[in-house]
Coordinates of C-alpha atoms (C1' of nucleotides) in Angstrom, one line a residue:
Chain H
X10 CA -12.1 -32.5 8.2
X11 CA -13.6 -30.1 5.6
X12 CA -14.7 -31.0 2.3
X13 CA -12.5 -29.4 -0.7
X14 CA -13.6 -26.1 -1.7
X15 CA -12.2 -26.3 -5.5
X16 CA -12.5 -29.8 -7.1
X17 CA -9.4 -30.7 -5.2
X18 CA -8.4 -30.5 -1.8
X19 CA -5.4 -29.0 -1.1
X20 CA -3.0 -31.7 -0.1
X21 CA -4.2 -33.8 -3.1
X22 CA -3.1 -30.6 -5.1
X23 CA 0.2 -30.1 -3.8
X24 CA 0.5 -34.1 -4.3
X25 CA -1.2 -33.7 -7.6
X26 CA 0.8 -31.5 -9.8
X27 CA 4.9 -31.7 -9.6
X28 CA 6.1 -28.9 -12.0
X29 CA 4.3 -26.0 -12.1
X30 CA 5.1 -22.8 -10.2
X31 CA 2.2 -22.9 -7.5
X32 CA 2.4 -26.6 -6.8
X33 CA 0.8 -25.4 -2.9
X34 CA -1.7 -22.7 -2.1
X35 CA -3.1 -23.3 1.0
X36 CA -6.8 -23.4 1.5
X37 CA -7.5 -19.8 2.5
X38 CA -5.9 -18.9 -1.2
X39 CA -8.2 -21.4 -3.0
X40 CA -11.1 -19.7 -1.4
X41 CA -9.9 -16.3 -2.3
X42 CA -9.6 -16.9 -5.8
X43 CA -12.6 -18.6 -6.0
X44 CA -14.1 -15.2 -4.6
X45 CA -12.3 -13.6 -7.1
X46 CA -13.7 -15.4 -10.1
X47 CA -17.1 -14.3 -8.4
X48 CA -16.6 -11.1 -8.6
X49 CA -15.3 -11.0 -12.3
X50 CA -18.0 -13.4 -13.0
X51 CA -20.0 -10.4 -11.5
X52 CA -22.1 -12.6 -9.2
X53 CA -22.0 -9.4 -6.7
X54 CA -21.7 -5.9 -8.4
X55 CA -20.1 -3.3 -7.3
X56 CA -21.0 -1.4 -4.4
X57 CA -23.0 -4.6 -3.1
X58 CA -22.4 -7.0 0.0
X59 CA -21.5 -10.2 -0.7
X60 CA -22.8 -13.1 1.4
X61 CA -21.4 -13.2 5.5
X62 CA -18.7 -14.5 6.3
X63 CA -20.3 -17.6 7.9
X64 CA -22.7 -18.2 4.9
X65 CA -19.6 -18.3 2.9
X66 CA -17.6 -20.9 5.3
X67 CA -20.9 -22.8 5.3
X68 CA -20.8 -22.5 1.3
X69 CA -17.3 -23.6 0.9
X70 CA -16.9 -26.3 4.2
X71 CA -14.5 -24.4 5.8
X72 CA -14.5 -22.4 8.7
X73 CA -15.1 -19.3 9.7
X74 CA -11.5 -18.1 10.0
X75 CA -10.5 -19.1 6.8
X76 CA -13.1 -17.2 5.0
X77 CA -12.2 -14.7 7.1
X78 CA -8.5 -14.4 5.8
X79 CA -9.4 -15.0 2.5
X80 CA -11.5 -11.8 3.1
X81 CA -8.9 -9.9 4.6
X82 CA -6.5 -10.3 1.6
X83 CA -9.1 -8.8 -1.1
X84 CA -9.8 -5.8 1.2
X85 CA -5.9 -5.5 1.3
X86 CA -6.2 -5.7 -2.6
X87 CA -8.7 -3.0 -2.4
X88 CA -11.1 -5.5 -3.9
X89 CA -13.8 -5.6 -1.2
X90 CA -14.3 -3.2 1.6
X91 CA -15.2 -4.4 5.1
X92 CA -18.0 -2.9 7.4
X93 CA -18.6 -4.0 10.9
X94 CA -22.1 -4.8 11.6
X95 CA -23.2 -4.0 8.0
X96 CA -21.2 -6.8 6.0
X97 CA -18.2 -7.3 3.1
X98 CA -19.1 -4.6 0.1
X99 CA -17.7 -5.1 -3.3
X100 CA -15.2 -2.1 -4.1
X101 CA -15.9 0.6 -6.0
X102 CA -14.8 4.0 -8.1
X103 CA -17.6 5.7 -6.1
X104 CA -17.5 5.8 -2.6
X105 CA -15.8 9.0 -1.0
X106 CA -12.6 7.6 0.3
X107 CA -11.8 6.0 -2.9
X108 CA -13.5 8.6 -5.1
X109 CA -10.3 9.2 -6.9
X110 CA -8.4 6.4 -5.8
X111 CA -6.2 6.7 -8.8
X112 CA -5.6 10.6 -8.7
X113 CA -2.9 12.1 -7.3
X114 CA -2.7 15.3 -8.0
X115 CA -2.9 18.2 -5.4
X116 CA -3.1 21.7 -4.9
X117 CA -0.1 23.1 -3.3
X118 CA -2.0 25.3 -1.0
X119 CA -3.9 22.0 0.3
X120 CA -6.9 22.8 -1.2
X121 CA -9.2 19.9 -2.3
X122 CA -11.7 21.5 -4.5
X123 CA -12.7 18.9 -7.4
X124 CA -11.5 19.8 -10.9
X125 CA -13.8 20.6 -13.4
X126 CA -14.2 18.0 -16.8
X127 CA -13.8 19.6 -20.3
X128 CA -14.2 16.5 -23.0
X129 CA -12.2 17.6 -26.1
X130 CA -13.5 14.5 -28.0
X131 CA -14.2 11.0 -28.0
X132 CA -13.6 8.6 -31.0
X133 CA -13.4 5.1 -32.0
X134 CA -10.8 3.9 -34.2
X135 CA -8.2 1.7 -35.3
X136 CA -5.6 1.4 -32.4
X137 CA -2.3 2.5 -32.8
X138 CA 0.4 -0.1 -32.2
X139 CA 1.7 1.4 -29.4
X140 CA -1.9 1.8 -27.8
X141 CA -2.7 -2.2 -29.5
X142 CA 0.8 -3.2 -27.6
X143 CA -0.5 -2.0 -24.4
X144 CA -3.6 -3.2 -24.7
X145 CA -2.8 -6.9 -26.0
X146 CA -4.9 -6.3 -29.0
X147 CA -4.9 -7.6 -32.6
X148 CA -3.8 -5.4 -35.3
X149 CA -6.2 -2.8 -36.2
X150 CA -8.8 -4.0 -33.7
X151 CA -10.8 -1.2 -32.7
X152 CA -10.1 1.2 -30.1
X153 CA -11.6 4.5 -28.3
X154 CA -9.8 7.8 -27.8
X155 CA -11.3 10.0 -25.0
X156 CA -9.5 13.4 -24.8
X157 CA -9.9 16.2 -22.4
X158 CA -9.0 18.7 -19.7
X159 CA -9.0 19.0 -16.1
X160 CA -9.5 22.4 -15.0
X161 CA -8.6 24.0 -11.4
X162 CA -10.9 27.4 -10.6
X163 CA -7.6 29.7 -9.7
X164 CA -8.4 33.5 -8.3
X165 CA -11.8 32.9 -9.9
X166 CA -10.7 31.8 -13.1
X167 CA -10.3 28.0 -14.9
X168 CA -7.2 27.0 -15.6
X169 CA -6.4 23.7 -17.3
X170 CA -4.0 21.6 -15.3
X171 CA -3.9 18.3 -16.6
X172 CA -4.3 17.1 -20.2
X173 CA -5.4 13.4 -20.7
X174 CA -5.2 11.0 -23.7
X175 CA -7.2 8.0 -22.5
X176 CA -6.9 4.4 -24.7
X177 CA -9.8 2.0 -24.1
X178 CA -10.5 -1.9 -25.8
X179 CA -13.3 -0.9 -28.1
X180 CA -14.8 -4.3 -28.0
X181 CA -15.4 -3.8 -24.0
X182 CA -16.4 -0.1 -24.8
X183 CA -19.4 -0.7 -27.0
X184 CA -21.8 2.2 -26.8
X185 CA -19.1 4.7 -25.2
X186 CA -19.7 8.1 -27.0
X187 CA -18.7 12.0 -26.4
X188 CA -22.9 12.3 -25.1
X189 CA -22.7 9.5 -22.6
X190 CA -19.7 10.9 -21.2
X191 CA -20.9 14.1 -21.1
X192 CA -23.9 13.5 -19.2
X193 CA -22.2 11.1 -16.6
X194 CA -22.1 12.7 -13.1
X195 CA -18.7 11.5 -11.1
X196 CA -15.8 9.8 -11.7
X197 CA -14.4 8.0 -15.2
X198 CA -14.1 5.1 -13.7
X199 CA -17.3 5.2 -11.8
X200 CA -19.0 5.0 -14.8
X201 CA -16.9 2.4 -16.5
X202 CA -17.8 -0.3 -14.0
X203 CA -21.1 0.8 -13.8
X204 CA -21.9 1.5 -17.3
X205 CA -19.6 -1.1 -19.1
X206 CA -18.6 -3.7 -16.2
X207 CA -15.1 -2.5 -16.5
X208 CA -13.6 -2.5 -13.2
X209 CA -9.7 -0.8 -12.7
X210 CA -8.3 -2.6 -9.8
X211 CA -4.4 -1.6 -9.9
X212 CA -2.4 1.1 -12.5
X213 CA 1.1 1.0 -13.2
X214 CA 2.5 4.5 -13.7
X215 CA 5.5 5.9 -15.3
X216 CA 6.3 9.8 -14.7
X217 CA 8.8 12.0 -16.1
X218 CA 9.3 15.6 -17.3
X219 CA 9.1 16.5 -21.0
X220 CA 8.7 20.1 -22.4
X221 CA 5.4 21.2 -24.0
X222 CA 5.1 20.9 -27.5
X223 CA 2.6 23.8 -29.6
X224 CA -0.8 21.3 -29.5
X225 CA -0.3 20.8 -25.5
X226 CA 1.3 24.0 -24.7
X227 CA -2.0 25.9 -26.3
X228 CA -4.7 23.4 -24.6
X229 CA -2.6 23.8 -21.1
X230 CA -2.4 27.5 -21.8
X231 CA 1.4 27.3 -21.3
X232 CA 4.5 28.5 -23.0
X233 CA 6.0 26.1 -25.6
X234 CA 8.5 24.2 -23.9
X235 CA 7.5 24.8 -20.6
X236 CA 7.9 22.0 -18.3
X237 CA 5.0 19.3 -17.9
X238 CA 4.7 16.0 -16.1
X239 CA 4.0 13.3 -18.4
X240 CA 2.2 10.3 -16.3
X241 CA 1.8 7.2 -18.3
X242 CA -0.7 5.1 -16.5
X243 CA -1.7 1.2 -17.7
X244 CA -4.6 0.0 -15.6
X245 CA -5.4 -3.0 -14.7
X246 CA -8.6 -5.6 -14.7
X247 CA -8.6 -9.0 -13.1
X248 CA -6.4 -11.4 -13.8
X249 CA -3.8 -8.4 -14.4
X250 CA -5.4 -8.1 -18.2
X251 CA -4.6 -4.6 -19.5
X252 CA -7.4 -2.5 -19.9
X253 CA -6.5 1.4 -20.4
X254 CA -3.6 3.5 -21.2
X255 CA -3.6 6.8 -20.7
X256 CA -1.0 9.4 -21.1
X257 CA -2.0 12.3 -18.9
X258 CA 0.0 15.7 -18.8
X259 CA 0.1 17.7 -15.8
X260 CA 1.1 21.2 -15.4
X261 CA 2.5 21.4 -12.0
X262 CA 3.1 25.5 -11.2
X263 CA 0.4 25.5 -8.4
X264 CA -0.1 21.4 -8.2
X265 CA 2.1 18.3 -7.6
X266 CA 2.0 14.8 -7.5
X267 CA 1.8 13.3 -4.0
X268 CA 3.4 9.8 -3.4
X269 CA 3.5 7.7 -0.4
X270 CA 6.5 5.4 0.2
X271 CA 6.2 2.5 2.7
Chain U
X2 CA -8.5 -14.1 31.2
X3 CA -5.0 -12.7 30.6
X4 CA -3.3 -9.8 32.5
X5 CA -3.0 -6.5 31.3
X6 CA 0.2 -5.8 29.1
X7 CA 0.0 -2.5 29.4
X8 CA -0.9 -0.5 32.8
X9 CA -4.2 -0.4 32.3
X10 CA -6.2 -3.6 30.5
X11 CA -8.6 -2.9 27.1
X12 CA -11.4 -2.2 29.1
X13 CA -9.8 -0.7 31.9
X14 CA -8.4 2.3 29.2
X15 CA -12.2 1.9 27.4
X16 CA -13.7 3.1 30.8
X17 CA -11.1 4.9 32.0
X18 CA -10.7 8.1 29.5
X19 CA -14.3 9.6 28.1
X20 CA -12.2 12.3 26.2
X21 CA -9.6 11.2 23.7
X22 CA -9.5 10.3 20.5
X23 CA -8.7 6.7 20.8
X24 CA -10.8 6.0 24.1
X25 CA -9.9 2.3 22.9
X26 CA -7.7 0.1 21.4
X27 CA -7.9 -3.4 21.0
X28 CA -5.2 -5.8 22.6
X29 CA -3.5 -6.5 19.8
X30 CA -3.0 -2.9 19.1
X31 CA -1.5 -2.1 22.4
X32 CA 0.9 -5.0 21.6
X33 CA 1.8 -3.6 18.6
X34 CA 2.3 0.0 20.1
X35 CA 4.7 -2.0 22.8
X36 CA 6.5 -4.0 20.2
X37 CA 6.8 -0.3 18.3
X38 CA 8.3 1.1 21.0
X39 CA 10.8 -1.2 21.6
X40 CA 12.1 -1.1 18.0
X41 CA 12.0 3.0 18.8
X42 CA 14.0 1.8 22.1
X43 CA 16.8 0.3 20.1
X44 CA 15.9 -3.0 22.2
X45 CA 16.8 -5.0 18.9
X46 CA 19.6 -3.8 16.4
X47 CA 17.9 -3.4 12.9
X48 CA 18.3 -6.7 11.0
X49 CA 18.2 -9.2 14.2
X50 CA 15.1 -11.2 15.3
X51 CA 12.8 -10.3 17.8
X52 CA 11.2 -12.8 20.2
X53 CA 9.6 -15.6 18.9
X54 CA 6.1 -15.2 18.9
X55 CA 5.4 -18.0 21.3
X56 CA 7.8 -15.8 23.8
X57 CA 6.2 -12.3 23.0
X58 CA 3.2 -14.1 24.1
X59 CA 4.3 -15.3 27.6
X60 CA 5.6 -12.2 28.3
X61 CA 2.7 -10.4 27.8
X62 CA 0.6 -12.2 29.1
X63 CA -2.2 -12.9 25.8
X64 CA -2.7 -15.8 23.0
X65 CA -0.3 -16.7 20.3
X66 CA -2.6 -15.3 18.1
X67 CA -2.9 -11.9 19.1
X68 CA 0.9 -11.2 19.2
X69 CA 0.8 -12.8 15.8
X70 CA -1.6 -9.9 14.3
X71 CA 0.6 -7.4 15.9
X72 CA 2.9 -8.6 14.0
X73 CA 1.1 -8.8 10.6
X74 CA 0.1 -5.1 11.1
X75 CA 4.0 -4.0 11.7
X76 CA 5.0 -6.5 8.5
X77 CA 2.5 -4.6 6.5
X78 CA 3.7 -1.7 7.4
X79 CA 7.3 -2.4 6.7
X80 CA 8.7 -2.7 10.2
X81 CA 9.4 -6.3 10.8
X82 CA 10.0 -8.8 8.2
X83 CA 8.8 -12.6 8.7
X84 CA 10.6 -15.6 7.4
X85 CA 9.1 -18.8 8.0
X86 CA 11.4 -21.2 9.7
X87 CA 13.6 -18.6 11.0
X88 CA 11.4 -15.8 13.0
X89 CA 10.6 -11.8 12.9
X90 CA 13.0 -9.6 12.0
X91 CA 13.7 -6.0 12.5
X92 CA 13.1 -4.3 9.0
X93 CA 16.4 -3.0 7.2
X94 CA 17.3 -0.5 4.4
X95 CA 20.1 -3.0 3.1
X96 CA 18.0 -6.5 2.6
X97 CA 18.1 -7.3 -1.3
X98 CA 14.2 -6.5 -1.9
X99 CA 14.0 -3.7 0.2
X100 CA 17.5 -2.3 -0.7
X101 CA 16.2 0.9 -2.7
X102 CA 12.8 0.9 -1.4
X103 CA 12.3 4.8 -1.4
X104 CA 14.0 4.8 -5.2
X105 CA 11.6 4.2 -7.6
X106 CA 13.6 5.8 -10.5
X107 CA 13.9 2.9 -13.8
X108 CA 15.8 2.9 -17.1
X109 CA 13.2 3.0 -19.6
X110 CA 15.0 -0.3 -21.0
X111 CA 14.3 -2.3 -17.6
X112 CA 18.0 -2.5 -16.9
X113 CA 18.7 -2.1 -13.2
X114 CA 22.4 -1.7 -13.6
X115 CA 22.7 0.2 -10.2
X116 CA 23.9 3.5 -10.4
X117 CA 26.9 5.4 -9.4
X118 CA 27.6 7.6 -6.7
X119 CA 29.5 10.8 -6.6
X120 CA 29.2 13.2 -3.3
X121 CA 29.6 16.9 -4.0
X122 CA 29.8 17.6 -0.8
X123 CA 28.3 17.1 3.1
X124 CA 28.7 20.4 5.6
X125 CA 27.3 21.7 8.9
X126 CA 25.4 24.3 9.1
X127 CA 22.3 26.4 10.1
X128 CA 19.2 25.0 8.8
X129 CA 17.8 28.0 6.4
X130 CA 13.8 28.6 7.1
X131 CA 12.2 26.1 4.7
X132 CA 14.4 23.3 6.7
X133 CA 14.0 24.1 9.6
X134 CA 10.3 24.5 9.3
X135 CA 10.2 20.8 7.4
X136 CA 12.3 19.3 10.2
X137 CA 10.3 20.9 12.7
X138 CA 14.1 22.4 14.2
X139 CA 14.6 25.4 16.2
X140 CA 15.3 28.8 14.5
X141 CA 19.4 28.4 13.8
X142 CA 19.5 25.1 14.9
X143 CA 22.3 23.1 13.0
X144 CA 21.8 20.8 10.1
X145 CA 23.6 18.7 7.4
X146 CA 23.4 19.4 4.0
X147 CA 24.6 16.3 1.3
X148 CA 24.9 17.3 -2.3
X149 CA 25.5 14.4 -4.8
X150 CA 25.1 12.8 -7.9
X151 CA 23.5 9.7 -9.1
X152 CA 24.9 8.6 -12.5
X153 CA 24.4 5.7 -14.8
X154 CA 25.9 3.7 -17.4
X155 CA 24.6 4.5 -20.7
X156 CA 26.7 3.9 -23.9
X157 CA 29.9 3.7 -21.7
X158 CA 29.9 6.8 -20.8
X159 CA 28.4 8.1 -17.4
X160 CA 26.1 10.0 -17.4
X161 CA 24.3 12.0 -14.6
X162 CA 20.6 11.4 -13.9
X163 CA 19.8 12.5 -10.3
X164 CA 20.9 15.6 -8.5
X165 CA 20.2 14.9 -4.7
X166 CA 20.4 18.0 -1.8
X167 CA 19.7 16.3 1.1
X168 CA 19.3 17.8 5.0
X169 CA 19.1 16.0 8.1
X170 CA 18.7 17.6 11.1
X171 CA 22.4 18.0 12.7
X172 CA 21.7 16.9 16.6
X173 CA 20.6 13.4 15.2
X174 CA 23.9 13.2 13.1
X175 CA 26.5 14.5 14.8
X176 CA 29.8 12.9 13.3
X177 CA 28.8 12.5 9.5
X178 CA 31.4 14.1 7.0
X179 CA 31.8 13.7 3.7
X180 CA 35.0 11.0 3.9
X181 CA 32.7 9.1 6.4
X182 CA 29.8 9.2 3.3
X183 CA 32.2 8.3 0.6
X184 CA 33.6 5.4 2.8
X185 CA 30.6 3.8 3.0
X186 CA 29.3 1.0 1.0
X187 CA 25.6 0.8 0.3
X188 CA 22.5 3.0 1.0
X189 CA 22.6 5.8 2.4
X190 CA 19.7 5.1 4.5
X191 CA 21.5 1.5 5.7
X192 CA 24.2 4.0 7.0
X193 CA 22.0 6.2 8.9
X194 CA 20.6 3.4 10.6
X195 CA 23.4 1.5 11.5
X196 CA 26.0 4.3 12.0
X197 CA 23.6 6.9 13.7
X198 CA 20.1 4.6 14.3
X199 CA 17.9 6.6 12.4
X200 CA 15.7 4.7 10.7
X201 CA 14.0 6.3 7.7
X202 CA 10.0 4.1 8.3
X203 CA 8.2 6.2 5.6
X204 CA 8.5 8.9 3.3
X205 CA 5.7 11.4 1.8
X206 CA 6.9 12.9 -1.6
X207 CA 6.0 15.8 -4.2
X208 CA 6.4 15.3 -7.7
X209 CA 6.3 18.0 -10.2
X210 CA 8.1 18.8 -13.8
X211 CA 10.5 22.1 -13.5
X212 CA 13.1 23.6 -16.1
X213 CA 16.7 23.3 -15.1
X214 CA 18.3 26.4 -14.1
X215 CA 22.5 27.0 -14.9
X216 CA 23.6 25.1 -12.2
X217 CA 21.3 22.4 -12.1
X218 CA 21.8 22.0 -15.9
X219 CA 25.7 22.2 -15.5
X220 CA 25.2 19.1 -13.0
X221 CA 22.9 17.2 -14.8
X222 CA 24.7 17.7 -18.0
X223 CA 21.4 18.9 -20.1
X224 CA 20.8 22.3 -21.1
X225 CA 19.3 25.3 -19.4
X226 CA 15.6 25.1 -19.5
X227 CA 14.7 21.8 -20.0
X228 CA 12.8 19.9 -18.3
X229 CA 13.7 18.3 -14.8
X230 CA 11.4 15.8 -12.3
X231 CA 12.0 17.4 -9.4
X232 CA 11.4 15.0 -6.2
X233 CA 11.0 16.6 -2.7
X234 CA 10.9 14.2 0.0
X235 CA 10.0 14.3 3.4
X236 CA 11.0 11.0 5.3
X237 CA 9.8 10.0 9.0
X238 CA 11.2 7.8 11.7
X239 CA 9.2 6.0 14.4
X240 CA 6.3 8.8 15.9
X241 CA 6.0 10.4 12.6
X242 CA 9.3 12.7 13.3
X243 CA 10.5 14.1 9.8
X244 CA 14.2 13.6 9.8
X245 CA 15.1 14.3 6.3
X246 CA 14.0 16.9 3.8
X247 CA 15.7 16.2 0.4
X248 CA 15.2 17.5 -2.8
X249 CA 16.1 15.3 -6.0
X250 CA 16.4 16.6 -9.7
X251 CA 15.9 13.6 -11.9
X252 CA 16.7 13.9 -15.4
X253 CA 14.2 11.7 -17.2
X254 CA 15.0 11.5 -21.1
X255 CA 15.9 7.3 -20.3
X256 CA 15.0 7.1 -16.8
X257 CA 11.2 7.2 -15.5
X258 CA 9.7 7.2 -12.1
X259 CA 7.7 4.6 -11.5
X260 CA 4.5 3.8 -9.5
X261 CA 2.1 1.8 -8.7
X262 CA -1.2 2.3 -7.4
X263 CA -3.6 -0.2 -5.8
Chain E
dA11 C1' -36.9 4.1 23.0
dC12 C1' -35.5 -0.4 23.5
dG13 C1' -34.1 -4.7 22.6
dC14 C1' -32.9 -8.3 19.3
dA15 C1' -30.8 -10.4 15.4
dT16 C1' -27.1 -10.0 12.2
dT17 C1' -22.4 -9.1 10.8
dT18 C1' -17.8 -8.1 11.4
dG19 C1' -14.0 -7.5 15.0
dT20 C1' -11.3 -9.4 18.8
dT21 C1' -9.4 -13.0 21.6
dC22 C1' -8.6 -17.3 23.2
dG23 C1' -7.1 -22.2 22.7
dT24 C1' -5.4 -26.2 20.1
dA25 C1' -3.6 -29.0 16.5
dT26 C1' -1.0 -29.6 12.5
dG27 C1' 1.9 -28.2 8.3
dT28 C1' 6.1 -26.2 6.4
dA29 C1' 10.7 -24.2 6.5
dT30 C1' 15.1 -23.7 8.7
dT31 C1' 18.9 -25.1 11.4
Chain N
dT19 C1' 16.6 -36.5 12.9
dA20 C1' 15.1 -33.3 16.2
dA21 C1' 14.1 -28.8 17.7
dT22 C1' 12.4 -24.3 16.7
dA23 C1' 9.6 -20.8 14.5
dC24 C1' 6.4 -19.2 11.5
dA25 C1' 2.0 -20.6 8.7
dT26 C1' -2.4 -22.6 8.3
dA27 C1' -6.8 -24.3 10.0
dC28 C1' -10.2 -25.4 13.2
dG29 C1' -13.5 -24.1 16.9
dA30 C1' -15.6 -21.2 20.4
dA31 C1' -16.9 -17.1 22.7
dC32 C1' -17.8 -12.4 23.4
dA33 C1' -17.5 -7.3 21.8
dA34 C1' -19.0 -3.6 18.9
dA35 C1' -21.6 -1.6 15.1
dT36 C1' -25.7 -1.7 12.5
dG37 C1' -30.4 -2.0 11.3
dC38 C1' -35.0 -3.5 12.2
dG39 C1' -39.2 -4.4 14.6

DNA sequence: ACGCATTTGTTCGTATGTATT
DNA sequence: TAATACATACGAACAAATGCG
C-alpha cells in the first residue's frame, strides 16, 4: 500500500471532511495538483524537464501509472509538454507549435508570414475600474498600459491589422518599460514568463463587431465607422487568478479569426 | 499474446508497408479506428451504449486497458460520452451540456434564455460555385439552402440577433422541407442526425466583423452599415467530409461570441 | 558507427473502488 | 442486496526515441 502523497491519504480525506464540494479526489488528482503548486512555486521553469516519471512515483510512493496520469492531464491542460525519450518539459510561450498559442488571426490567402510589432506606448498608472474589476485589484492600485499595432506586409506595404490595449497587475510588472519591450525578440508572452515569471495558461475571449471610432479608425488606417472585430481577451494564471486584459481590435478585410469547435 | 484485431497485427502493418505515412499505429489506435468506423457504420443509434468495455475487449481480442484508451481518445474528441455506472455512449447533439455545442453566442448579461426560432425558408437547388467547392459536390449537383432567424428576448420584445444561410449537400438530405424544419423540436443538428444520420463531429469557423448590407440590415433589424459578426462555418462528419457550409450574421450590440482558449 | 542507458509510450494482467440499476 | 460498468491503482514487461560514451 503506498504511503500518502499530501498529508492525507485519500480515503482518510474522503472520510475526513463531510461538506465541502471536493470531499474525494482520487490519488492521481492529489499528485497533480501537487505538480501544479510546483510549477507555480517555479521549482522547474519553463521550457525545462521536470523529474521522470519514475523519480516522481519514487518521490510521492505511488506508482508509476499514476504519475503517469497525473502527467497526462497537465499536458491536456497544455501545462507540460511530453517527449519520448527526452522527458516531461514545462510549457511554454516559445516553442514553435505554441508560438502564438493565443493568436488567431489568419491571412485569408493562407499565408503565415509573422506580423510585425509597432509599440505605440507603455505606461504605468492608476487602473481604471473596469481594468481593476478584471484584474481583482484594489482601487487605484497600480497598473500598466502597453499599446500597439500589429502590422501585415500587404503588396509590399505595412498595413496595420490589429490594434491592442493590453492591461497588466503593475505589482507583478515591476520593471516593464516601452525599452524593454522594444528590445525583446518573440512573443509577449514569451517574455512575460521569462522576464517577469508570469505565465498565461488559459484566456477567456469575448468577440463582437463594433464600428471604428476617429482614434482607431486613423491608427488602423480605416474609414470611421468601418467594421472591426473587437476581441476582449482575460488571461489566466494558476489557480484561475486573472492576470491581463486586453481589448484587441482587428480589422478583418484580408484576415479572420479561425476557431475550432469540438 | 493477443490476436490481431485488425487483418494484419501492429507489427505485422509496421513491417509490412515501408511507404506510407502512418507505417504504424499502435493497438489501441487501430481499436479506436474500428470502434470509429462502426459509429460511421451506424452499428449503434446516436445516444445508445456501446459495448461494455470488458466485451469490446473479448471481442477483439486485447486487454481491458487498451480498449479503455480507445475510448478516452474518442471521449476527448467528443464522440462517445462515459458515465460511470452506466457505460459509453454514442455522442449526441441533444444531451443538456452538449445541446448547443457549436453555439457559442452569449447575452452580455449571462442570461441563457434560449432563443427563438423563425425559418425563412428551406429549398432545393443547385449548389452555386462557392458551395459546391466547400462541400466538395459535383458541378450542379443539388443542395439545400435554410434561411432563418435566431431571436431573443430583450425588453419583451423580440428581437433578431442571428441571420443563419445554411447549405447541406442535397444527396445526404433528401426529404428535408421547411414544414419538416419547423416541426421539429430542438437542434437542428439533433435532427440531422436522427432524421437523416448525419452527424455534425467538428466544425472549423471564420470570424470577421462586416457592415450590414439592405437586406441583411432589414433582417436583423439594425441599420445599413453597421457592423455585423459574420460566422462562416464549415462542419465535418466522420472522415473529415464537410457536410455543411453556413454562414451566420450575428448582431452583437448585447450578444458576444465567446471563446476560450487553452 | 555502435551499443547502452534513460525516458516516455504501449500493452498486458489483476485487484479494488464507486456509481447505477 | 446483487450484478454490472466505468474509475482508480498497482505491477510488470517490452517498444520506440533520444542522447551519450
Amino acid at each position: 500500500m503506498p504511503a500518502d502523497p499530501a498529508t492525507a491519504s485519500p480515503h482518510a480525506a474522503a472520510a475526513g471532511s463531510a461538506e465541502t464540494a471536493p470531499a474525494f479526489s482520487p490519488l492521481y488528482r492529489q499528485i497533480k495538483a501537487l505538480l501544479v503548486r510546483s510549477l507555480e512555486a517555479g521549482d522547474w521553469a519553463p521550457g525545462e524537464a521536470i523529474p521522470s516519471e519514475l523519480e516522481l512515483a519514487a518521490r510521492f510512493r505511488v506508482s508509476q501509472g499514476t504519475v503517469r496520469k497525473a502527467i497526462d492531464e497537465m499536458a491536456a491542460d497544455n501545462l507540460l509538454v511530453r517527449r519520448q525519450g527526452k522527458g516531461t518539459f514545462v510549457a511554454t510561450h516559445a516553442e514553435a507549435q505554441t508560438q502564438y498559442r493565443f493568436l488567431r488571426l489568419t491571412a485569408d490567402d493562407g499565408s503565415a508570414a509573422p506580423l510585425q510589432r509597432r509599440l505605440l506606448d507603455c505606461r504605468r498608472m492608476r487602473a481604471p475600474a473596469e481594468v481593476a474589476r478584471a484584474l481583482a485589484l484594489e482601487r487605484g492600485e497600480a497598473a500598466v498600459q502597453i499599446r500597439r499595432l500589429l502590422l501585415a506586409a500587404e503588396g509590399g506595404r505595412l498595413q496595420p491589422v490589429v490594434f491592442d490595449d493590453v492591461w497588466l497587475p503593475g505589482s507583478l510588472f515591476r520593471g516593464l518599460s516601452a525599452e524593454r519591450l522594444e528590445s525583446w525578440r518573440g512573443p509577449m508572452y514569451r517574455m512575460f514568463e521569462a522576464e517577469f515569471s508570469v505565465r498565461m495558461i488559459r484566456a477567456e475571449e469575448k468577440l463582437r463587431a463594433v464600428a471604428a471610432n476617429a482614434d482607431d479608425a486613423a491608427l488602423l488606417d480605416v474609414a470611421p465607422g468601418a467594421p472591426l472585430l473587437s476581441v476582449e481577451r482575460l488571461s489566466f494564471t494558476y489557480g484561475d487568478r486573472p492576470v491581463e486584459l486586453r481589448r484587441g481590435l482587428y480589422h478583418t478585410a484580408h484576415h479572420h479569426y479561425r476557431n475550432e469547435l469540438g
